[in-house]
Coordinates of C-alpha atoms and ligand atoms in Angstrom, one line a residue:
M1 CA 0.0 0.0 0.0
T2 CA 1.4 3.4 -0.9
I3 CA 1.5 5.9 1.9
Q4 CA -1.1 8.6 1.5
P5 CA -1.3 12.0 3.2
A6 CA -3.5 12.0 6.3
R7 CA -7.2 12.6 5.5
G8 CA -8.0 16.3 5.2
T9 CA -4.4 17.3 4.6
R10 CA -2.8 18.0 1.3
D11 CA 0.5 18.6 -0.4
I12 CA 0.6 22.0 -1.8
Y13 CA 3.0 22.6 -4.8
G14 CA 3.3 23.8 -8.3
S15 CA 0.5 26.1 -9.5
D16 CA -1.4 25.5 -6.2
L17 CA 1.5 26.7 -4.2
R18 CA 1.9 29.8 -6.4
A19 CA -1.8 30.7 -5.8
F20 CA -1.3 30.0 -2.1
L21 CA 1.8 32.3 -1.8
F22 CA 0.2 34.9 -4.0
V23 CA -2.6 35.2 -1.4
E24 CA -0.4 35.0 1.7
Q25 CA 2.2 37.4 0.5
T26 CA -0.3 39.9 -0.9
A27 CA -2.0 39.8 2.6
R28 CA 1.3 40.3 4.5
E29 CA 2.4 43.2 2.4
L30 CA -1.0 44.9 2.7
A31 CA -1.2 44.5 6.5
K32 CA 2.2 46.2 6.7
R33 CA 0.9 49.1 4.8
Y34 CA -1.9 49.4 7.5
G35 CA 0.8 49.5 10.2
F36 CA 0.4 45.9 11.3
D37 CA 3.5 43.9 12.5
G38 CA 3.9 40.2 12.1
I39 CA 3.7 37.5 14.9
Q40 CA 4.2 33.8 15.0
T41 CA 2.7 32.0 17.9
P42 CA 3.4 28.3 18.6
I43 CA 1.4 25.7 16.6
F44 CA 0.3 24.1 19.9
E45 CA -0.8 25.6 23.1
S46 CA -2.2 24.4 26.4
T47 CA -5.6 23.0 25.7
D48 CA -7.0 25.6 28.2
V49 CA -6.0 28.5 25.9
F50 CA -8.6 27.4 23.3
C51 CA -11.2 26.0 25.8
R52 CA -11.3 29.5 27.4
G53 CA -10.5 31.5 24.4
V54 CA -12.8 30.0 21.8
G55 CA -15.5 28.8 24.1
E56 CA -16.7 25.4 25.3
T57 CA -19.8 25.5 23.3
S58 CA -18.3 26.4 20.0
D59 CA -18.1 23.8 17.2
I60 CA -14.3 24.1 17.5
V61 CA -14.0 23.2 21.1
S62 CA -16.9 20.7 21.3
K63 CA -15.9 18.6 18.3
E64 CA -13.0 19.8 16.2
M65 CA -9.9 20.0 18.3
Y66 CA -6.8 17.9 17.9
T67 CA -5.9 17.4 21.6
F68 CA -3.3 15.1 23.0
S69 CA -1.4 14.4 26.2
D70 CA 2.4 14.8 25.8
R71 CA 4.8 12.5 27.5
G72 CA 4.7 14.6 30.7
G73 CA 0.9 14.0 30.8
E74 CA 0.0 17.6 30.0
S75 CA -2.9 18.4 27.7
F76 CA -2.1 20.3 24.5
T77 CA -4.0 21.2 21.4
L78 CA -2.9 22.0 17.8
R79 CA -4.3 25.5 17.3
P80 CA -7.6 25.5 15.6
E81 CA -7.6 29.2 15.0
G82 CA -5.3 32.2 15.5
T83 CA -6.9 34.6 17.8
A84 CA -6.7 32.8 21.1
G85 CA -3.0 32.3 20.7
V86 CA -2.3 35.8 19.8
V87 CA -4.2 37.1 22.7
R88 CA -2.4 34.6 25.0
S89 CA 0.8 36.0 23.7
F90 CA -0.4 39.6 24.1
I91 CA -0.9 38.8 27.8
S92 CA 2.1 36.7 28.5
E93 CA 4.6 39.0 26.6
G94 CA 3.3 42.0 28.5
M95 CA 2.1 43.8 25.4
E96 CA -0.8 45.2 27.4
Q97 CA 1.5 48.0 28.5
N98 CA 1.7 49.3 24.9
V99 CA -1.7 49.4 23.4
P100 CA -3.0 49.6 20.7
V101 CA -1.1 46.6 19.4
K102 CA -1.6 45.6 15.7
L103 CA -0.5 42.1 14.7
F104 CA -0.9 39.8 11.7
Y105 CA -0.2 36.1 11.4
A106 CA -0.3 33.4 8.7
G107 CA 0.0 29.7 9.1
P108 CA -1.6 26.3 9.5
M109 CA -4.6 25.6 11.8
F110 CA -6.0 22.2 12.7
R111 CA -9.7 21.1 12.9
Y112 CA -11.2 17.7 12.9
E113 CA -13.8 18.3 10.2
R114 CA -15.4 16.3 7.4
P115 CA -13.0 17.1 4.5
Q116 CA -14.4 18.4 1.2
K117 CA -13.5 21.1 -1.3
G118 CA -12.4 24.2 0.6
R119 CA -12.7 22.4 4.0
Y120 CA -9.6 20.7 5.3
R121 CA -8.3 19.3 8.6
Q122 CA -5.1 21.2 8.2
L123 CA -6.3 24.6 6.9
H124 CA -4.3 27.8 6.6
Q125 CA -5.4 31.3 7.7
F126 CA -4.1 34.7 7.4
G127 CA -5.4 36.9 10.2
V128 CA -5.0 40.3 11.9
E129 CA -5.8 41.4 15.4
V130 CA -6.0 44.9 16.9
L131 CA -5.8 44.9 20.7
G132 CA -6.6 47.8 23.0
A133 CA -8.7 49.8 20.6
A134 CA -12.3 50.3 21.5
Q135 CA -13.5 52.8 18.9
A136 CA -15.7 52.0 15.8
Q137 CA -12.9 53.6 13.7
T138 CA -10.8 50.5 14.3
D139 CA -13.6 48.3 13.1
I140 CA -13.8 50.4 9.9
E141 CA -10.1 50.2 9.3
V142 CA -10.0 46.5 9.8
L143 CA -12.9 46.0 7.4
C144 CA -11.1 48.3 4.9
L145 CA -8.0 46.2 5.2
A146 CA -10.1 43.1 4.4
W147 CA -11.8 44.8 1.5
D148 CA -8.4 46.0 0.1
L149 CA -7.0 42.4 0.5
L150 CA -9.9 41.1 -1.7
G151 CA -9.2 44.0 -4.0
A152 CA -5.5 43.3 -4.4
L153 CA -6.4 39.6 -5.1
G154 CA -8.8 40.7 -7.8
V155 CA -11.9 39.1 -6.2
Q156 CA -13.9 42.0 -4.8
K157 CA -16.6 41.7 -7.4
Y158 CA -17.1 38.1 -6.5
V159 CA -17.7 38.6 -2.8
R160 CA -20.3 40.3 -0.6
L161 CA -19.7 41.7 2.8
E162 CA -22.3 40.6 5.4
L163 CA -22.4 42.7 8.5
N164 CA -24.1 42.4 11.9
T165 CA -23.8 43.6 15.4
L166 CA -24.1 41.5 18.6
G167 CA -24.2 44.6 20.7
D168 CA -22.6 45.1 24.1
A169 CA -23.1 42.8 27.1
P170 CA -26.5 44.2 28.1
S171 CA -28.0 44.2 24.6
R172 CA -26.7 40.7 24.1
D173 CA -28.2 39.5 27.3
A174 CA -31.6 41.0 26.4
Y175 CA -31.5 39.3 23.0
R176 CA -30.5 36.0 24.6
T177 CA -33.6 36.1 26.8
A178 CA -35.7 36.8 23.8
L179 CA -34.2 33.9 21.8
V180 CA -34.6 31.5 24.7
E181 CA -38.3 32.4 24.9
Y182 CA -38.7 31.9 21.2
F183 CA -36.9 28.7 20.7
S184 CA -38.3 27.1 23.9
K185 CA -41.7 27.0 22.1
Y186 CA -40.1 24.7 19.4
K187 CA -38.1 22.3 21.5
D188 CA -39.7 19.4 19.7
Q189 CA -38.5 20.7 16.4
L190 CA -35.0 21.7 17.2
S191 CA -32.0 19.6 16.3
E192 CA -30.2 17.8 19.1
D193 CA -27.2 20.1 18.8
S194 CA -29.5 23.2 19.1
L195 CA -31.2 21.8 22.2
V196 CA -27.8 21.8 23.8
R197 CA -27.1 25.4 22.5
L198 CA -30.5 26.4 23.9
E199 CA -29.2 25.6 27.4
K200 CA -25.6 26.8 27.0
N201 CA -25.4 29.5 24.3
P202 CA -28.7 30.2 22.5
L203 CA -27.1 32.7 20.1
R204 CA -25.3 29.8 18.5
I205 CA -28.5 28.3 17.3
L206 CA -28.6 31.1 14.6
D207 CA -25.3 29.6 13.3
S208 CA -26.9 26.1 12.8
K209 CA -26.5 24.4 9.5
D210 CA -29.4 22.0 10.2
E211 CA -32.3 22.5 7.7
G212 CA -35.0 22.2 10.3
D213 CA -33.3 24.7 12.5
K214 CA -32.9 27.1 9.6
R215 CA -36.7 27.2 9.1
L216 CA -37.2 28.1 12.8
I217 CA -34.4 30.7 12.6
E218 CA -36.3 32.6 9.8
N219 CA -38.9 33.9 12.3
A220 CA -36.7 34.3 15.3
P221 CA -36.2 37.7 17.0
K222 CA -33.6 39.9 15.5
M223 CA -30.6 41.4 17.3
T224 CA -31.2 44.8 15.9
D225 CA -34.5 45.1 17.9
Y226 CA -32.6 44.5 21.1
L227 CA -29.7 47.0 20.9
N228 CA -29.4 49.7 23.5
E229 CA -28.7 53.2 22.5
E230 CA -24.9 52.9 22.8
S231 CA -24.7 49.7 20.7
R232 CA -27.0 51.1 18.1
A233 CA -24.8 54.2 17.8
F234 CA -21.7 52.1 17.5
F235 CA -23.2 50.0 14.7
E236 CA -24.3 53.1 12.9
E237 CA -20.9 54.6 13.1
V238 CA -19.4 51.5 11.5
Q239 CA -21.9 51.5 8.7
S240 CA -21.5 55.1 8.0
G241 CA -17.7 54.7 7.9
L242 CA -18.1 51.9 5.3
N243 CA -20.4 54.1 3.2
T244 CA -17.8 56.9 3.3
L245 CA -15.1 54.5 2.1
G246 CA -17.4 53.2 -0.6
I247 CA -17.3 49.7 0.7
P248 CA -20.6 47.8 -0.1
F249 CA -22.2 45.6 2.5
V250 CA -25.5 44.0 3.5
V251 CA -26.7 43.8 7.1
N252 CA -27.5 40.2 7.9
P253 CA -29.3 40.1 11.3
R254 CA -28.7 36.3 11.5
L255 CA -25.0 36.5 11.3
V256 CA -23.5 35.5 14.8
R257 CA -20.2 33.9 14.1
G258 CA -19.1 30.6 15.7
L259 CA -16.9 31.9 18.5
D260 CA -18.1 32.8 22.0
Y261 CA -16.3 36.0 22.6
Y262 CA -17.7 38.4 19.9
R263 CA -19.3 41.7 20.8
H264 CA -20.6 44.5 18.5
T265 CA -19.3 44.2 15.0
V266 CA -19.3 40.8 13.3
F267 CA -18.7 40.2 9.6
E268 CA -18.2 37.7 6.8
F269 CA -17.1 38.0 3.2
I270 CA -18.9 35.4 1.2
T271 CA -18.5 34.3 -2.4
E272 CA -21.0 32.3 -4.5
S273 CA -18.0 31.1 -6.7
L274 CA -16.8 28.3 -4.4
G275 CA -19.9 26.1 -3.8
A276 CA -20.8 25.3 -0.2
Q277 CA -17.7 26.6 1.5
G278 CA -18.3 30.2 0.5
T279 CA -17.0 32.2 3.4
V280 CA -13.5 33.4 2.6
L281 CA -12.8 35.9 5.4
A282 CA -14.6 36.4 8.8
G283 CA -14.1 38.3 11.9
G284 CA -15.4 40.7 14.4
R285 CA -14.9 42.5 17.8
Y286 CA -14.1 40.5 20.8
D287 CA -14.1 42.8 23.8
G288 CA -14.0 40.5 26.7
L289 CA -11.6 37.9 25.3
V290 CA -8.5 39.3 26.8
Q291 CA -10.1 39.2 30.3
Q292 CA -11.3 35.7 29.7
L293 CA -7.7 34.5 29.1
G294 CA -6.6 36.2 32.4
G295 CA -5.6 39.6 31.1
S296 CA -6.9 43.1 31.7
A297 CA -10.0 44.7 30.3
Q298 CA -8.8 45.3 26.8
P299 CA -11.0 45.3 23.7
G300 CA -9.9 43.5 20.5
I301 CA -11.0 43.2 16.9
G302 CA -9.7 41.1 14.0
F303 CA -10.4 38.7 11.2
G304 CA -9.2 35.3 9.8
A305 CA -9.0 34.8 6.1
G306 CA -9.1 31.2 4.7
I307 CA -5.9 31.1 2.5
D308 CA -7.0 27.7 1.0
R309 CA -10.3 29.0 -0.1
L310 CA -8.9 32.2 -1.5
S311 CA -6.3 30.5 -3.3
I312 CA -8.8 28.2 -5.0
L313 CA -10.9 31.2 -5.8
V314 CA -8.0 33.2 -7.4
Q315 CA -6.9 30.1 -9.4
E316 CA -10.4 29.2 -10.7
L317 CA -10.8 32.9 -11.8
G318 CA -7.3 32.9 -13.5
L319 CA -6.0 35.8 -11.3
V320 CA -2.6 34.2 -10.2
P321 CA 0.3 36.1 -11.7
N322 CA 2.2 33.9 -14.2
A323 CA 5.2 31.9 -13.0
P324 CA 8.5 33.8 -13.8
R325 CA 10.0 32.8 -17.1
A326 CA 13.6 31.7 -16.7
I327 CA 16.5 32.5 -19.0
A328 CA 17.9 29.3 -20.4
A329 CA 21.7 29.1 -20.3
V330 CA 22.7 26.7 -23.1
P331 CA 26.4 25.7 -23.6
V332 CA 26.8 24.5 -27.2
G333 CA 29.4 21.8 -26.4
N334 CA 30.2 20.0 -23.1
E335 CA 33.5 21.9 -23.0
N336 CA 31.5 25.2 -22.7
V337 CA 29.7 24.1 -19.6
P338 CA 31.9 25.5 -16.9
E339 CA 32.0 29.0 -18.5
M340 CA 28.3 29.0 -19.0
M341 CA 27.9 28.0 -15.4
K342 CA 29.9 31.0 -14.4
I343 CA 27.8 33.3 -16.6
A344 CA 24.6 31.8 -15.1
H345 CA 26.0 32.4 -11.6
E346 CA 26.6 36.0 -12.3
L347 CA 23.2 36.6 -13.8
R348 CA 21.6 35.0 -10.8
L349 CA 23.6 37.3 -8.6
A350 CA 22.2 40.2 -10.6
G351 CA 18.7 39.0 -9.9
Y352 CA 17.8 37.0 -13.0
V353 CA 16.1 33.5 -12.9
V354 CA 18.4 31.3 -14.8
E355 CA 18.1 27.6 -15.7
M356 CA 21.1 25.7 -17.1
A357 CA 20.5 23.2 -19.9
Y358 CA 23.5 20.9 -20.1
S359 CA 22.1 17.4 -20.7
G360 CA 22.1 15.6 -24.0
N361 CA 23.0 17.1 -27.3
M362 CA 22.2 20.6 -28.6
S363 CA 18.7 19.7 -29.7
K364 CA 17.8 18.3 -26.4
R365 CA 19.1 21.4 -24.6
L366 CA 17.0 23.6 -26.8
K367 CA 14.0 21.4 -26.2
K368 CA 14.5 21.9 -22.4
A369 CA 14.6 25.7 -22.9
N370 CA 11.2 25.5 -24.6
K371 CA 9.7 23.0 -22.1
I372 CA 10.5 25.4 -19.2
N373 CA 8.9 28.2 -21.2
A374 CA 12.1 30.2 -21.0
C375 CA 11.9 33.7 -22.4
C376 CA 15.3 33.6 -24.0
A377 CA 18.3 31.4 -24.4
I378 CA 21.9 32.3 -24.0
L379 CA 24.0 30.3 -26.3
M380 CA 27.8 30.0 -26.2
G381 CA 30.2 27.8 -28.2
T382 CA 33.9 27.9 -28.3
D383 CA 34.0 30.5 -31.1
E384 CA 31.9 32.8 -29.1
F385 CA 33.8 32.1 -26.0
D386 CA 37.1 33.1 -27.8
K387 CA 35.5 36.4 -28.9
G388 CA 34.2 37.1 -25.4
V389 CA 30.5 37.0 -26.5
V390 CA 27.3 35.0 -26.3
T391 CA 24.3 34.8 -28.5
V392 CA 21.0 35.9 -26.9
R393 CA 18.0 34.3 -28.7
N394 CA 14.5 35.6 -27.9
L395 CA 12.5 32.4 -27.8
D396 CA 9.1 34.1 -28.6
S397 CA 10.3 35.9 -31.7
G398 CA 13.3 33.8 -32.6
E399 CA 15.4 37.0 -33.1
Q400 CA 18.9 36.8 -31.9
K401 CA 21.9 39.0 -31.3
E402 CA 25.5 38.8 -30.2
V403 CA 26.3 40.4 -26.8
K404 CA 29.6 40.9 -25.1
I405 CA 29.8 38.8 -21.9
N406 CA 30.5 41.8 -19.7
E407 CA 27.5 43.7 -21.0
L408 CA 25.2 40.7 -20.7
S409 CA 23.4 41.7 -17.5
N410 CA 22.3 45.1 -19.0
A411 CA 21.4 43.6 -22.3
L412 CA 19.0 41.3 -20.7
N413 CA 17.1 44.0 -18.9
E414 CA 14.2 43.8 -21.3
Y415 CA 13.4 40.4 -20.0
R416 CA 13.3 41.4 -16.3
N417 CA 9.6 42.0 -16.2
L418 CA 8.8 38.5 -17.5
Q419 CA 10.7 37.1 -14.5
Ligands
LIG1 P1 -17.3 27.5 8.6 O1 -18.7 28.0 9.0 O2 -17.1 27.4 7.1 O3 -16.9 26.1 9.3 P2 -15.9 28.9 10.5 O4 -16.9 29.9 11.1 O5 -15.6 27.7 11.3 O6 -16.3 28.6 9.1 P3 -13.7 30.7 11.1 O7 -13.3 30.0 12.3 O8 -14.3 32.0 11.1 O9 -14.5 29.7 10.2 O10 -12.3 30.8 10.2 C1 -12.1 31.9 9.3 C2 -12.0 31.4 7.9 O11 -11.1 30.3 7.8 C3 -13.2 30.9 7.3 O12 -14.0 31.9 6.8 C4 -12.7 30.0 6.1 O13 -12.4 30.8 5.0 C5 -11.5 29.4 6.7 N1 -11.7 28.1 7.2 C6 -12.4 27.7 8.4 N2 -12.4 26.4 8.5 C7 -11.7 25.9 7.4 C8 -11.4 24.6 7.0 N3 -11.7 23.5 7.7 N4 -10.8 24.4 5.8 C9 -10.5 25.5 5.1 N5 -10.8 26.8 5.4 C10 -11.4 26.9 6.6
LIG2 MG1 -16.2 25.7 11.1

């Protein structure tokens, strides 16, 4: 039996990896432009970090975590998402002294899920977090960064932004009471999962994927009807900020997000172009989380973007920049190989992508140059070497010219933008 990758994991290479890195690098660069700094937290943490940070009743904690005891008998968990670890770090590294703190991360997360297209057990997320900033302006800026990221990837017109508010603690409590009252009337129709949610965290019912639950949810009370003045004003400020920036959105009063710690703004960017797994980026404000993990009363807001889903999307839409086209360095005879290697070395130092073709006869070497889709070939035989020149052949037009070896780097400038 050949060895296969573990279920829900995949090898990412070739054009898939190009798409993946296009998404990740675009996100990193953009976040820096918004004044964010990178952070890498460990891939595993004490299980407690996620139980407290994500919430016992969330899907993640209740059924998706990769938890294990190490040889010392302590319980650890492979991180299922990025926020809890970043907040743990914010507290344990003493960053609370220096707020606001703006951090971004990218890396693998692990969830025991039923694998399908766009849903993996090792998934990859890019995320940002702002800690210690309570104003609606921060929500607007974070949403703007998310919108710009989708713009930089070229997918803005394929996504819609859904926005909601969960209000502050008193508003959320009032809403919770209303939901319990409503759903209690339908206990006989609710799914088993939602019956548990009704006891532990009724808001979570709104996130249910069960068809029967969905029908009941349609007529459930709406959060917007239970907001106090302050929460309503906050939500209006966020919406008006988005309008000023020209960022389109729809308010979805059913949007609650899976995690326990959200307050006020919650949002998702959803596409219809990926089938069932349409949410490509999601986040919200999590005032209360820092305290829940043992820190001070610091507010927070952030988002997590699914790199896997975004890379499938940009690939399917043909938006991934082309692979760089190499320059093929082709020695005519075997005796010319060492000199050609030296030329290739110097061109690589000058920043060119160069691929040597030294196997087989001349025809095989030129075939290789075509196979790798080289933009041009540099040819050198003994005559040329004696004259101190090489022949540069444009492989698209077939045109060729002789160039002095010491002028080669400059002469190849026209190919730089293909690389
Ligand atoms: P879903 O409802 O699809 O399970 P979620 O609410 O669990 O999503 P989040 O925890 O908000 O997802 O994660 C942020 C983003 O990470 C998602 O919007 C999605 O793009 C991506 N993501 C989440 N789970 C997976 C997964 N198993 N495989 C691939 N991408 C994922
Ligand atoms: Mg999920």
